[in-house]
CSV table of C-alpha atoms in Angstrom, one decimal:
chain,number,residue,atom,x,y,z
J,448,MET,CA,82.8,-35.5,29.7
J,449,THR,CA,84.6,-38.4,32.1
J,450,LEU,CA,86.9,-37.3,34.7
J,451,ASN,CA,89.9,-39.7,36.5
J,452,ARG,CA,91.0,-38.4,39.6
J,453,PHE,CA,91.0,-41.1,41.8
J,454,CYS,CA,89.8,-39.6,45.1
J,455,SER,CA,87.4,-36.6,44.1
J,456,SER,CA,86.8,-37.3,40.7
J,457,GLY,CA,82.8,-37.9,41.4
J,458,MET,CA,82.7,-34.5,43.9
J,459,GLN,CA,84.2,-33.0,40.6
J,460,ALA,CA,82.1,-33.8,38.5
J,461,ILE,CA,78.6,-32.7,41.0
J,462,SER,CA,80.7,-29.3,41.4
J,463,ILE,CA,81.4,-28.5,37.0
J,464,ALA,CA,77.5,-30.0,36.7
J,465,ALA,CA,76.5,-27.0,39.3
J,466,GLN,CA,79.1,-24.5,37.5
J,467,ARG,CA,77.2,-25.3,34.3
J,468,VAL,CA,73.6,-24.6,36.0
J,469,ILE,CA,74.6,-21.8,38.5
J,470,VAL,CA,77.1,-20.0,35.4
J,471,ASP,CA,75.9,-21.1,32.2
J,472,GLY,CA,72.3,-21.2,32.4
J,473,ALA,CA,72.0,-24.8,31.8
J,474,PRO,CA,68.3,-25.9,32.6
J,475,ILE,CA,69.6,-29.5,34.2
J,476,ALA,CA,72.6,-31.0,34.7
J,477,VAL,CA,73.6,-34.4,36.2
J,478,GLY,CA,76.9,-34.9,37.8
J,479,GLY,CA,78.0,-38.2,40.1
J,480,GLY,CA,80.9,-40.4,40.4
J,481,LEU,CA,82.1,-44.0,42.1
J,482,GLU,CA,85.2,-44.0,43.8
J,483,SER,CA,87.3,-46.6,43.9
J,484,ILE,CA,90.6,-45.5,45.6
J,485,SER,CA,91.1,-49.0,47.1
J,486,LEU,CA,92.1,-50.3,43.5
J,487,VAL,CA,94.5,-47.5,43.0
J,488,GLN,CA,98.1,-49.1,42.8
J,489,ASN,CA,100.7,-47.4,44.9
J,490,ASN,CA,103.7,-47.8,47.5
J,491,ALA,CA,100.8,-47.4,50.0
J,492,ASN,CA,98.2,-49.7,48.7
J,493,LYS,CA,99.7,-53.3,47.8
J,494,HIS,CA,96.6,-55.8,48.8
J,495,HIS,CA,95.6,-55.9,44.8
J,496,ASP,CA,99.3,-56.7,43.9
J,497,ARG,CA,99.9,-59.8,42.0
J,498,ASN,CA,101.0,-63.5,44.1
J,499,GLU,CA,103.7,-65.0,42.3
J,500,TRP,CA,103.7,-68.1,43.9
J,501,LEU,CA,99.6,-68.4,43.8
J,502,MET,CA,100.4,-68.0,39.9
J,503,GLN,CA,102.6,-70.7,39.9
J,504,HIS,CA,100.7,-73.0,41.8
J,505,LYS,CA,97.7,-72.3,41.3
J,506,PRO,CA,97.2,-70.1,38.0
J,507,ARG,CA,93.4,-70.7,37.5
J,508,SER,CA,92.7,-68.9,40.7
J,509,THR,CA,90.6,-65.9,40.7
J,510,CYS,CA,93.5,-64.2,42.1
J,511,ARG,CA,95.2,-61.1,39.7
């Protein structure tokens, strides 16, 4: 299963794995995740926005 909740998907994956062991009697389960809330684009997080001037003047830069 894949979870995507931006902030707590890793914790939810661990919780679901634990539930399968406790409730369903699974002999083993693996749960984990990688959080990257800094890459979520919203009004509060603009540091990964596209820089139009840079794209026009330096189109081969690594900036998005």
